CSV table of C-alpha atoms and ligand atoms in Angstrom, one decimal:
chain,number,residue,atom,x,y,z
A,16,MET,CA,-33.8,19.0,-7.4
A,17,LYS,CA,-32.4,22.2,-6.9
A,18,LEU,CA,-29.1,23.7,-5.6
A,19,ILE,CA,-29.0,24.8,-2.1
A,20,PHE,CA,-28.3,28.3,-3.3
A,21,GLU,CA,-31.7,28.0,-4.9
A,22,LYS,CA,-33.1,27.2,-1.7
A,23,SER,CA,-31.9,30.3,0.1
A,24,SER,CA,-34.3,32.7,1.3
A,25,VAL,CA,-33.1,36.1,2.2
A,26,GLY,CA,-32.8,36.3,6.2
A,27,ARG,CA,-33.4,32.9,7.0
A,28,THR,CA,-30.6,31.3,9.0
A,29,ALA,CA,-29.5,28.2,11.1
A,30,VAL,CA,-27.8,30.0,13.7
A,31,GLU,CA,-28.3,32.6,16.2
A,32,LEU,CA,-24.8,34.7,16.9
A,33,PRO,CA,-24.6,37.0,19.7
A,34,ASP,CA,-24.3,40.9,18.5
A,35,PHE,CA,-21.2,41.5,18.2
A,36,GLU,CA,-19.7,44.9,16.5
A,37,TYR,CA,-16.7,43.8,14.6
A,38,LYS,CA,-15.4,47.0,13.5
A,39,LYS,CA,-15.6,48.0,17.4
A,40,ALA,CA,-13.9,45.0,18.9
A,41,ASP,CA,-11.0,44.4,17.2
A,42,LYS,CA,-9.6,47.3,14.0
A,43,LYS,CA,-7.4,44.7,13.0
A,44,VAL,CA,-9.7,42.1,11.8
A,45,PRO,CA,-8.7,42.7,8.3
A,46,LYS,CA,-11.1,44.1,5.9
A,47,GLU,CA,-12.4,41.4,3.7
A,48,PHE,CA,-13.2,39.4,7.0
A,49,LEU,CA,-15.9,41.9,7.5
A,50,ARG,CA,-17.7,41.2,4.1
A,51,ASP,CA,-21.5,41.2,4.2
A,52,ASP,CA,-21.9,40.5,0.4
A,53,VAL,CA,-20.6,37.1,0.3
A,54,ASN,CA,-23.2,35.4,-1.8
A,55,LEU,CA,-23.8,32.6,0.7
A,56,PRO,CA,-27.1,30.4,0.6
A,57,GLU,CA,-29.5,31.1,3.6
A,58,LEU,CA,-31.3,28.4,5.1
A,59,ALA,CA,-32.7,27.1,8.4
A,60,GLU,CA,-31.3,24.0,9.8
A,61,ILE,CA,-34.2,21.6,9.1
A,62,ASP,CA,-34.1,22.9,5.2
A,63,VAL,CA,-30.0,22.1,5.0
A,64,ILE,CA,-30.4,18.7,6.8
A,65,ARG,CA,-32.7,17.6,4.2
A,66,HIS,CA,-30.7,19.0,1.3
A,67,TYR,CA,-28.0,16.7,2.2
A,68,THR,CA,-30.1,14.1,3.4
A,69,GLU,CA,-31.7,14.1,-0.1
A,70,LEU,CA,-28.2,14.3,-1.6
A,71,SER,CA,-27.0,11.4,-0.1
A,72,ARG,CA,-30.0,8.9,-0.9
A,73,ARG,CA,-29.1,9.9,-4.4
A,74,ASN,CA,-25.5,8.8,-4.4
A,75,PHE,CA,-24.3,5.2,-4.9
A,76,GLY,CA,-21.5,4.0,-2.5
A,77,VAL,CA,-20.4,0.7,-1.2
A,78,ASP,CA,-22.3,0.8,1.5
A,79,ASN,CA,-25.1,0.8,-0.3
A,80,GLY,CA,-24.6,-2.2,-2.7
A,81,PHE,CA,-22.4,-4.2,-4.7
A,82,TYR,CA,-20.0,-1.6,-6.6
A,83,PRO,CA,-17.8,-4.4,-9.2
A,84,LEU,CA,-16.1,-1.0,-10.6
A,85,GLY,CA,-12.4,-2.7,-11.8
A,86,SER,CA,-9.3,-1.6,-11.3
A,87,CYS,CA,-10.9,0.8,-8.7
A,88,THR,CA,-11.4,-1.9,-6.1
A,89,MET,CA,-14.5,-0.6,-4.5
A,90,LYS,CA,-14.1,-3.0,-1.0
A,91,TYR,CA,-16.3,-2.5,1.8
A,92,ASN,CA,-14.5,-0.2,4.4
A,93,PRO,CA,-14.2,-1.7,7.8
A,94,LYS,CA,-15.7,1.0,10.1
A,95,ILE,CA,-13.6,0.7,13.0
A,96,ASN,CA,-10.7,2.6,10.6
A,97,GLU,CA,-12.8,5.2,10.9
A,98,ASP,CA,-13.1,5.2,14.5
A,99,VAL,CA,-9.4,5.0,15.2
A,100,SER,CA,-9.1,7.6,12.8
A,101,ARG,CA,-11.0,10.3,14.5
A,102,PHE,CA,-9.2,9.5,17.7
A,103,ALA,CA,-8.8,13.0,19.3
A,104,GLY,CA,-5.1,12.3,19.9
A,105,PHE,CA,-4.8,11.6,16.2
A,106,ALA,CA,-7.5,14.0,14.4
A,107,GLY,CA,-6.7,16.7,17.1
A,108,LEU,CA,-2.9,17.0,16.6
A,109,HIS,CA,-1.3,20.0,15.1
A,110,PRO,CA,0.5,19.3,12.1
A,111,LEU,CA,3.4,21.9,13.1
A,112,ALA,CA,3.4,20.1,16.7
A,113,ASP,CA,6.8,19.2,17.5
A,114,ASP,CA,7.9,15.8,17.9
A,115,GLY,CA,7.8,15.2,21.4
A,116,LEU,CA,4.1,16.4,21.6
A,117,SER,CA,3.6,13.3,18.3
A,118,GLN,CA,5.0,10.6,19.5
A,119,GLY,CA,2.4,8.0,19.2
A,120,SER,CA,1.8,10.0,15.6
A,121,LEU,CA,4.9,9.5,14.6
A,122,GLN,CA,5.6,5.8,16.2
A,123,LEU,CA,2.3,5.1,13.2
A,124,LEU,CA,4.0,6.4,10.5
A,125,TYR,CA,7.2,4.5,11.1
A,126,GLU,CA,5.7,1.4,11.6
A,127,MET,CA,3.3,2.1,8.6
A,128,ARG,CA,6.7,2.4,6.8
A,129,GLU,CA,8.1,-0.8,8.0
A,130,TYR,CA,4.7,-3.1,7.6
A,131,LEU,CA,4.2,-2.2,4.1
A,132,CYS,CA,8.2,-2.2,3.4
A,133,GLU,CA,7.8,-5.8,4.6
A,134,ILE,CA,4.6,-6.4,2.9
A,135,ILE,CA,5.5,-5.5,-0.4
A,136,GLY,CA,9.3,-6.3,0.1
A,137,MET,CA,11.1,-3.0,-0.5
A,138,LYS,CA,14.0,-1.8,1.5
A,139,GLY,CA,11.9,2.1,2.2
A,140,PHE,CA,8.8,3.8,1.6
A,141,THR,CA,7.3,7.4,1.8
A,142,LEU,CA,3.9,7.9,2.9
A,143,GLN,CA,3.9,11.3,1.4
A,144,PRO,CA,1.5,11.1,-2.0
A,145,ALA,CA,-1.8,11.8,-1.9
A,146,ALA,CA,-3.3,9.6,-4.7
A,147,GLY,CA,-2.1,7.0,-6.9
A,148,ALA,CA,-1.1,9.2,-10.0
A,149,HIS,CA,0.8,11.5,-7.0
A,150,GLY,CA,3.0,8.3,-6.3
A,151,GLU,CA,3.5,7.7,-9.9
A,152,LEU,CA,5.1,10.9,-10.3
A,153,THR,CA,6.9,10.8,-7.4
A,154,SER,CA,8.4,7.7,-8.5
A,155,VAL,CA,9.1,8.9,-12.1
A,156,MET,CA,10.9,12.4,-10.2
A,157,ILE,CA,13.2,9.5,-8.2
A,158,THR,CA,14.1,7.3,-11.7
A,159,LYS,CA,14.7,11.2,-12.9
A,160,LYS,CA,17.3,11.6,-10.3
A,161,TYR,CA,18.5,8.4,-10.4
A,162,PHE,CA,19.9,9.1,-13.8
A,163,LYS,CA,20.9,12.2,-13.3
A,164,ASP,CA,22.9,11.4,-10.6
A,165,LEU,CA,24.5,8.7,-12.7
A,166,LYS,CA,24.9,11.4,-15.4
A,167,GLU,CA,23.0,9.0,-17.5
A,168,ASP,CA,20.9,11.0,-19.7
A,169,ARG,CA,17.7,8.7,-20.4
A,170,LYS,CA,15.2,9.9,-22.5
A,171,ILE,CA,12.5,7.1,-22.6
A,172,ILE,CA,9.4,5.7,-20.3
A,173,LEU,CA,7.9,2.2,-22.0
A,174,ILE,CA,4.9,1.9,-20.9
A,175,PRO,CA,2.6,-1.4,-22.3
A,176,ASP,CA,-0.6,-0.7,-23.7
A,177,SER,CA,-2.3,-2.5,-20.8
A,178,ALA,CA,-1.0,-0.3,-18.2
A,179,HIS,CA,-3.9,2.5,-16.3
A,180,GLY,CA,-4.0,5.4,-18.0
A,181,THR,CA,-2.1,7.8,-15.5
A,182,ASN,CA,1.4,5.8,-16.6
A,183,PRO,CA,1.9,8.1,-19.7
A,184,ALA,CA,0.6,11.1,-18.0
A,185,SER,CA,3.0,10.8,-14.9
A,186,ALA,CA,6.1,9.7,-17.3
A,187,ALA,CA,5.1,12.5,-19.3
A,188,HIS,CA,4.5,15.5,-17.1
A,189,CYS,CA,8.4,14.6,-15.4
A,190,GLY,CA,9.7,15.3,-19.1
A,191,PHE,CA,9.9,11.9,-20.4
A,192,ASP,CA,9.2,10.5,-23.9
A,193,VAL,CA,6.7,7.7,-23.7
A,194,VAL,CA,7.0,4.8,-25.8
A,195,GLU,CA,4.3,1.9,-26.1
A,196,VAL,CA,4.6,-1.8,-25.6
A,197,LYS,CA,2.3,-3.8,-26.9
A,198,SER,CA,1.1,-6.8,-25.5
A,199,ASP,CA,1.1,-10.4,-26.8
A,200,ALA,CA,-2.1,-12.8,-28.0
A,201,ASP,CA,-1.9,-13.8,-24.1
A,202,GLY,CA,-2.1,-10.1,-22.5
A,203,ASN,CA,0.9,-10.4,-21.5
A,204,VAL,CA,4.1,-7.7,-22.6
A,205,ASP,CA,5.2,-8.9,-25.9
A,206,LEU,CA,8.8,-9.7,-24.9
A,207,ALA,CA,10.6,-9.5,-28.4
A,208,GLU,CA,8.8,-6.6,-28.6
A,209,LEU,CA,10.6,-5.2,-25.5
A,210,GLU,CA,13.7,-6.8,-26.5
A,211,ARG,CA,13.6,-4.1,-29.6
A,212,LEU,CA,12.4,-0.9,-27.9
A,213,LEU,CA,14.8,-1.6,-24.7
A,214,THR,CA,17.8,0.5,-25.6
A,215,LYS,CA,20.0,2.7,-23.3
A,216,ASP,CA,17.8,5.7,-23.6
A,217,VAL,CA,15.3,3.9,-21.5
A,218,ALA,CA,15.3,4.7,-17.9
A,219,ALA,CA,12.3,2.7,-16.9
A,220,LEU,CA,9.4,0.3,-17.9
A,221,MET,CA,5.8,1.6,-15.8
A,222,LEU,CA,4.4,-2.7,-15.8
A,223,THR,CA,0.8,-2.3,-14.2
A,224,PHE,CA,0.8,-5.5,-12.2
A,225,PRO,CA,-1.5,-7.0,-12.4
A,226,ASN,CA,-2.0,-5.2,-15.6
A,227,THR,CA,-5.5,-3.8,-16.6
A,228,LEU,CA,-6.9,-6.8,-18.0
A,229,GLY,CA,-6.5,-8.0,-15.1
A,230,LEU,CA,-3.9,-10.4,-15.2
A,231,PHE,CA,-0.7,-11.5,-13.9
A,232,ASP,CA,2.1,-11.1,-16.3
A,233,SER,CA,3.6,-14.6,-16.6
A,234,ASN,CA,7.1,-13.3,-17.5
A,235,VAL,CA,7.5,-10.9,-14.9
A,236,THR,CA,10.6,-11.5,-13.4
A,237,LYS,CA,12.1,-11.9,-17.3
A,238,ILE,CA,11.3,-8.4,-18.0
A,239,ALA,CA,12.6,-7.5,-14.7
A,240,GLU,CA,16.4,-9.2,-15.7
A,241,MET,CA,16.0,-7.5,-18.8
A,242,LEU,CA,15.4,-4.2,-17.5
A,243,HIS,CA,18.2,-4.6,-15.3
A,244,GLU,CA,20.7,-5.7,-17.7
A,245,ASN,CA,20.1,-2.8,-19.5
A,246,GLY,CA,20.8,-0.4,-16.8
A,247,SER,CA,16.6,0.4,-16.6
A,248,LEU,CA,14.3,0.7,-14.1
A,249,LEU,CA,11.6,-1.8,-13.3
A,250,TYR,CA,8.4,0.2,-11.8
A,251,MET,CA,5.1,-1.4,-10.8
A,252,ASP,CA,1.8,0.2,-10.4
A,253,GLY,CA,0.7,-1.3,-7.4
A,254,ALA,CA,-2.6,0.4,-6.9
A,255,ASN,CA,-4.6,-3.1,-7.4
A,256,MET,CA,-2.0,-5.1,-4.6
A,257,ASN,CA,-5.5,-6.6,-3.4
A,258,ALA,CA,-4.7,-9.2,-5.9
A,259,MET,CA,-0.9,-10.1,-4.0
A,260,LEU,CA,-1.5,-9.0,-0.6
A,261,GLY,CA,0.3,-12.0,1.5
A,262,VAL,CA,1.1,-14.0,-1.3
A,263,VAL,CA,3.6,-12.4,-3.4
A,264,ARG,CA,5.7,-8.9,-3.0
A,265,PRO,CA,6.4,-7.2,-5.4
A,266,GLY,CA,10.2,-6.3,-4.4
A,267,ASP,CA,10.8,-10.3,-4.8
A,268,LEU,CA,9.8,-10.0,-8.7
A,269,GLY,CA,12.3,-7.7,-9.3
A,270,ALA,CA,10.6,-4.2,-8.8
A,271,ASP,CA,12.5,-0.9,-8.1
A,272,LEU,CA,10.2,1.9,-7.4
A,273,ILE,CA,5.8,0.9,-6.6
A,274,GLN,CA,3.3,3.1,-5.5
A,275,LEU,CA,0.5,1.4,-3.8
A,276,ASN,CA,-3.6,2.8,-3.4
A,277,LEU,CA,-3.7,2.9,0.2
A,278,HIS,CA,-7.3,4.4,-0.6
A,279,LYS,CA,-7.6,0.7,-2.8
A,280,SER,CA,-6.0,-2.3,-1.6
A,281,PHE,CA,-6.1,-1.3,2.5
A,282,SER,CA,-9.5,-0.2,2.4
A,283,THR,CA,-9.7,3.4,3.3
A,284,PRO,CA,-13.0,4.9,1.3
A,285,HIS,CA,-12.5,7.0,-2.1
A,286,GLY,CA,-14.5,8.4,-5.0
A,287,CYS,CA,-15.8,11.7,-5.5
A,288,GLY,CA,-12.2,13.6,-5.0
A,289,GLY,CA,-12.0,12.8,-1.6
A,290,PRO,CA,-8.8,12.0,-0.3
A,291,GLY,CA,-6.4,9.5,-0.8
A,292,SER,CA,-2.8,7.8,-0.3
A,293,GLY,CA,-0.1,6.7,-2.7
A,294,PRO,CA,2.7,5.5,-0.8
A,295,VAL,CA,6.0,4.6,-2.6
A,296,GLY,CA,8.2,1.9,-2.1
A,297,VAL,CA,11.7,1.7,-3.4
A,298,SER,CA,14.5,-0.7,-3.6
A,299,LYS,CA,18.0,0.0,-1.4
A,300,ASN,CA,19.8,2.2,-3.9
A,301,LEU,CA,16.9,4.5,-4.1
A,302,VAL,CA,15.7,5.3,-0.5
A,303,LYS,CA,18.2,8.5,-0.8
A,304,TYR,CA,16.0,10.0,-2.8
A,305,LEU,CA,12.6,9.4,-0.9
A,306,PRO,CA,10.8,12.3,-0.4
A,307,ASN,CA,11.8,14.1,3.2
A,308,PRO,CA,11.0,14.3,6.0
A,309,VAL,CA,11.6,10.7,7.6
A,310,VAL,CA,10.5,9.6,10.5
A,311,LYS,CA,13.4,8.3,12.7
A,312,LYS,CA,14.0,6.2,15.8
A,313,LYS,CA,16.7,6.7,18.1
A,314,ASP,CA,16.6,5.6,21.9
A,315,ASP,CA,13.0,4.7,21.8
A,316,LYS,CA,11.9,8.4,20.4
A,317,TYR,CA,10.8,9.0,17.0
A,318,TYR,CA,12.0,12.2,15.6
A,319,LEU,CA,11.6,13.9,12.1
A,320,ASP,CA,14.6,13.9,10.1
A,321,PHE,CA,15.1,16.9,7.6
A,322,LYS,CA,18.7,16.2,6.5
A,323,ASN,CA,18.6,13.9,3.3
A,324,LYS,CA,20.1,16.2,0.5
A,325,GLU,CA,19.7,13.4,-1.8
A,326,SER,CA,15.7,13.7,-1.8
A,327,ILE,CA,13.7,14.9,-4.2
A,328,GLY,CA,12.0,17.0,-1.3
A,329,LYS,CA,8.8,17.2,-0.5
A,330,VAL,CA,5.7,16.0,-2.5
A,331,HIS,CA,2.9,17.2,0.2
A,332,ALA,CA,2.6,19.5,2.9
A,333,PHE,CA,3.4,17.7,6.1
A,334,GLN,CA,3.2,13.9,6.5
A,335,GLY,CA,0.3,13.4,3.5
A,336,ASN,CA,-2.6,12.4,4.1
A,337,PHE,CA,-2.5,11.6,7.6
A,338,GLY,CA,-6.0,10.3,8.3
A,339,VAL,CA,-6.1,7.9,5.4
A,340,ILE,CA,-2.9,6.3,6.4
A,341,VAL,CA,-4.5,5.9,10.3
A,342,LYS,CA,-7.0,4.2,8.5
A,343,ALA,CA,-4.8,1.9,6.1
A,344,TYR,CA,-2.9,0.8,9.3
A,345,THR,CA,-6.2,0.1,11.6
A,346,TYR,CA,-6.8,-2.2,8.4
A,347,ILE,CA,-3.4,-3.7,8.5
A,348,ARG,CA,-3.4,-4.3,12.6
A,349,LYS,CA,-7.0,-5.9,12.3
A,350,LEU,CA,-6.1,-8.0,9.8
A,351,GLY,CA,-2.5,-9.4,10.5
A,352,ALA,CA,-0.3,-11.2,8.2
A,353,GLN,CA,-3.1,-14.3,7.5
A,354,GLY,CA,-6.1,-12.0,7.2
A,355,LEU,CA,-3.9,-10.2,4.6
A,356,LYS,CA,-3.2,-13.1,2.9
A,357,ASP,CA,-6.6,-14.1,3.0
A,358,ALA,CA,-7.9,-11.2,1.7
A,359,GLY,CA,-5.4,-11.5,-0.7
A,360,GLU,CA,-6.8,-15.0,-2.0
A,361,ASN,CA,-10.5,-14.5,-1.3
A,362,SER,CA,-10.5,-11.2,-3.9
A,363,VAL,CA,-8.5,-13.7,-6.8
A,364,LEU,CA,-11.0,-16.3,-5.9
A,365,SER,CA,-14.2,-13.6,-6.0
A,366,ALA,CA,-13.0,-12.5,-9.4
A,367,ASN,CA,-12.3,-16.1,-10.8
A,368,TYR,CA,-16.1,-17.4,-9.7
A,369,LEU,CA,-17.5,-14.8,-11.6
A,370,ARG,CA,-15.3,-14.9,-14.8
A,371,VAL,CA,-16.1,-18.8,-14.7
A,372,LYS,CA,-19.8,-18.0,-14.3
A,373,LEU,CA,-20.6,-15.7,-16.6
A,374,MET,CA,-18.1,-16.5,-19.7
A,375,HIS,CA,-20.6,-18.4,-21.4
A,376,ASP,CA,-23.0,-15.4,-21.5
A,377,TYR,CA,-20.6,-13.0,-22.3
A,378,ASN,CA,-17.5,-13.0,-24.7
A,379,LEU,CA,-14.2,-13.4,-22.7
A,380,PRO,CA,-11.4,-12.1,-24.7
A,381,TYR,CA,-8.4,-13.2,-22.7
A,382,LYS,CA,-9.4,-17.0,-21.1
A,383,ARG,CA,-6.9,-16.8,-18.4
A,384,ILE,CA,-7.6,-17.4,-14.5
A,385,CYS,CA,-7.7,-13.7,-13.7
A,386,ALA,CA,-6.3,-11.5,-10.4
A,387,HIS,CA,-8.5,-9.5,-8.5
A,388,GLU,CA,-10.8,-8.5,-11.7
A,389,PHE,CA,-11.3,-9.7,-15.3
A,390,VAL,CA,-13.0,-8.4,-18.5
A,391,LEU,CA,-15.5,-9.3,-20.9
A,392,ASN,CA,-17.3,-7.3,-23.8
A,393,ASP,CA,-20.0,-6.9,-25.4
A,394,LEU,CA,-19.4,-9.0,-28.9
A,395,ASP,CA,-21.7,-12.1,-28.0
A,396,MET,CA,-24.6,-9.3,-27.2
A,397,PRO,CA,-27.9,-9.9,-29.1
A,398,ASN,CA,-29.3,-7.0,-31.6
A,399,HIS,CA,-26.3,-4.7,-31.3
A,400,VAL,CA,-26.9,-4.1,-27.7
A,401,THR,CA,-23.7,-2.1,-26.1
A,402,THR,CA,-21.6,-2.3,-23.6
A,403,GLY,CA,-22.7,1.3,-22.3
A,404,ASP,CA,-26.5,0.0,-22.3
A,405,ILE,CA,-25.7,-3.3,-20.0
A,406,ALA,CA,-23.7,-0.9,-17.6
A,407,LYS,CA,-27.0,1.9,-17.3
A,408,ARG,CA,-29.8,-1.4,-17.0
A,409,LEU,CA,-27.5,-2.5,-14.1
A,410,LEU,CA,-27.9,0.8,-12.3
A,411,ASP,CA,-31.9,0.0,-12.7
A,412,TYR,CA,-31.1,-3.3,-10.3
A,413,GLY,CA,-29.3,-1.4,-8.2
A,414,ILE,CA,-26.3,-2.5,-8.7
A,415,HIS,CA,-23.1,0.2,-9.7
A,416,ALA,CA,-21.4,-0.4,-13.1
A,417,PRO,CA,-18.5,-1.9,-13.5
A,418,THR,CA,-15.7,0.0,-15.3
A,419,ILE,CA,-16.4,0.6,-19.5
A,420,TYR,CA,-14.7,0.7,-22.4
A,421,PHE,CA,-10.9,0.3,-20.5
A,422,PRO,CA,-8.9,-1.0,-20.5
A,423,MET,CA,-8.9,0.2,-24.6
A,424,ILE,CA,-7.6,-2.9,-25.9
A,425,VAL,CA,-10.9,-4.5,-25.6
A,426,HIS,CA,-13.7,-3.3,-27.8
A,427,GLY,CA,-16.4,-3.0,-25.4
A,428,ALA,CA,-14.6,-3.4,-22.0
A,429,ILE,CA,-16.4,-4.3,-19.2
A,430,MET,CA,-14.2,-4.8,-16.0
A,431,ILE,CA,-15.6,-6.2,-13.1
A,432,GLU,CA,-13.7,-6.3,-9.6
A,433,PRO,CA,-15.9,-8.2,-7.1
A,434,THR,CA,-13.3,-7.6,-4.1
A,435,GLU,CA,-12.9,-10.0,-1.5
A,436,THR,CA,-15.8,-8.1,0.8
A,437,GLU,CA,-18.5,-9.6,-1.2
A,438,SER,CA,-20.5,-13.0,-0.3
A,439,ILE,CA,-21.3,-15.9,-2.5
A,440,GLN,CA,-25.1,-14.5,-2.3
A,441,THR,CA,-24.3,-10.8,-3.6
A,442,MET,CA,-22.1,-12.7,-6.5
A,443,ASP,CA,-24.6,-14.7,-7.5
A,444,ARG,CA,-27.5,-12.3,-7.7
A,445,PHE,CA,-25.0,-10.3,-9.8
A,446,VAL,CA,-24.6,-13.3,-11.6
A,447,ASP,CA,-28.6,-13.4,-12.5
A,448,VAL,CA,-28.8,-9.9,-13.4
A,449,MET,CA,-26.1,-10.3,-15.7
A,450,LYS,CA,-27.6,-13.4,-17.4
A,451,LYS,CA,-31.0,-11.7,-17.6
A,452,ILE,CA,-29.9,-8.3,-18.8
A,453,LYS,CA,-28.8,-10.5,-21.6
A,454,LYS,CA,-32.2,-12.2,-21.9
A,455,GLU,CA,-33.3,-8.7,-22.0
A,456,ALA,CA,-31.2,-8.0,-24.5
A,457,LYS,CA,-32.2,-10.8,-26.7
A,458,GLU,CA,-36.2,-10.7,-26.2
A,459,ASN,CA,-36.5,-6.6,-25.7
A,460,PRO,CA,-33.7,-4.8,-26.6
A,461,ASP,CA,-35.0,-0.8,-25.9
A,462,LEU,CA,-35.5,-1.8,-22.5
A,463,VAL,CA,-31.8,-2.6,-22.3
A,464,ARG,CA,-30.9,0.4,-24.2
A,465,ASN,CA,-33.2,2.8,-22.8
A,466,ALA,CA,-31.9,2.3,-19.4
A,467,PRO,CA,-32.2,3.4,-16.6
A,468,HIS,CA,-35.8,3.6,-16.2
A,469,ASN,CA,-35.4,3.4,-12.4
A,470,LEU,CA,-33.7,5.9,-11.1
A,471,PHE,CA,-33.8,9.9,-10.6
A,472,VAL,CA,-31.9,10.3,-14.0
A,473,LYS,CA,-32.9,8.5,-17.0
A,474,LYS,CA,-31.0,7.9,-20.1
A,475,LEU,CA,-28.3,10.8,-20.8
A,476,ASP,CA,-27.3,12.0,-24.1
A,477,GLY,CA,-23.7,11.7,-23.6
A,478,VAL,CA,-22.8,13.9,-26.8
A,479,LYS,CA,-24.9,16.3,-26.4
A,480,ALA,CA,-23.8,16.6,-23.3
A,481,ALA,CA,-20.1,16.7,-24.2
A,482,ARG,CA,-20.9,18.7,-27.3
A,483,GLU,CA,-22.8,21.6,-25.8
A,484,LEU,CA,-21.3,22.1,-22.0
A,485,ASP,CA,-23.6,23.3,-19.6
A,486,VAL,CA,-22.7,23.7,-16.0
A,487,LYS,CA,-25.1,25.3,-13.9
A,488,TYR,CA,-23.2,27.7,-11.5
A,489,TRP,CA,-24.4,30.8,-9.0
A,490,PRO,CA,-23.2,34.1,-9.7
A,491,GLY,CA,-20.4,34.8,-7.1
A,492,CYS,CA,-20.0,31.8,-5.6
B,529,PLP,C1,-6.5,3.6,-9.6
B,529,PLP,C2,-5.0,3.4,-10.3
B,529,PLP,C3,-4.5,4.7,-10.3
B,529,PLP,C4,-4.8,6.1,-10.2
B,529,PLP,O1,-4.8,5.9,-8.9
B,529,PLP,P1,-5.4,7.8,-8.4
B,529,PLP,O2,-5.2,7.5,-6.6
B,529,PLP,O3,-6.8,8.2,-8.6
B,529,PLP,O4,-4.4,8.4,-8.5
B,529,PLP,C5,-3.2,4.3,-10.7
B,529,PLP,N1,-3.0,2.7,-11.2
B,529,PLP,C6,-3.8,2.2,-11.1
B,529,PLP,C7,-3.7,0.6,-11.8
B,529,PLP,C8,-5.1,2.2,-11.0
B,529,PLP,O5,-5.8,1.4,-10.6
């Protein structure tokens, strides 16, 4: 398929503008706005529509089919969320409009914060961070300020080997030294190892919970106790809160800080670099460090309070990705308390259903009840068919590949997360397809190795792509 720039034809246009002599009309228009040498594609409306419709047909999203991408929580995003976020009063509000003109939006932000405090069991929340990793960074900044105020120079952040890869990056970005904690044979944090590493230099432990093996660490309250006794903080990466919604509150387990991913657990669309939202919740002694401004309420009027001097400052323009917050707010209001609990329980039920259905055909390294996801690998595959081959073959059957080769503590990992929004029929079809691929691997391994066969793009040479990067570009772009 050609780039839209390659389809350009000089002089072709989709709109007819009235004649307008810019230069005469307004001498003050800056010169750079009057350029006619900008290399933009020139196409008729029909060409533009066909181009983007064709691109969308080649894409795969949760609205096309089953998308069991572990850790990413590709659950269905109810369309009512989109409707509400497009209400003119929300979508059209200028971010600099004063408090008096923004009452509805401020009320929504205020209530959203209160809902999250209640659902997660924390004392305060900021809605500013734009993504999960941004929420991690915000949390690490708060941690840093907390110890600075205590005049304690703690340099280390402990991170289990089952953590999400963004955790060490966030800690290092903020100037901490990262020390890895090994998992034990059950996939929990190794307590003896934690004990050994827990010196007075340790500021915090960043615990992905549930971890990237899809497991609840059964010693979590013990871990919290050990950290607190040492004066350290327990940070939870709650990106995959799906598995706990309405059932467990991280605050009750001892978390001092947590980031959520509204674009995972609270059903707002994500992928392709679109906007996300990674709110951060904190315990009582950390509330004062949350980013400014904070939405407050007095005599039934909402207002933005910028006064907190101990705040770490702003981490995003205005109130974060407001539209995303509106979608997640709609989701919470639509489900209510019981609905959230059902979502949490069903996400765990779905994952365990698939785990049990597949564990006789595929190797399951950690034989335990899982949370929202589970990890298989390619150890039992005939003819050395690999995880990568299985993932590509799934595409031929109209199923998005699971997350593969992650977490790295499992060789050839296949991380599967069905989410609560899939029907039993969809999951049964996935099981059938996975079993079929196993059979193909035995009887016709090349069919699997050379997949995909039915897509626009065939099997790519991953090594060549990495070694000889060839990114098409359009001069002047
Ligand atoms: C997705 C994810 C992240 C990163 O979130 P982004 O929004 O992509 O920055 C961090 N931790 C866990 C456990 C995740 O699943």
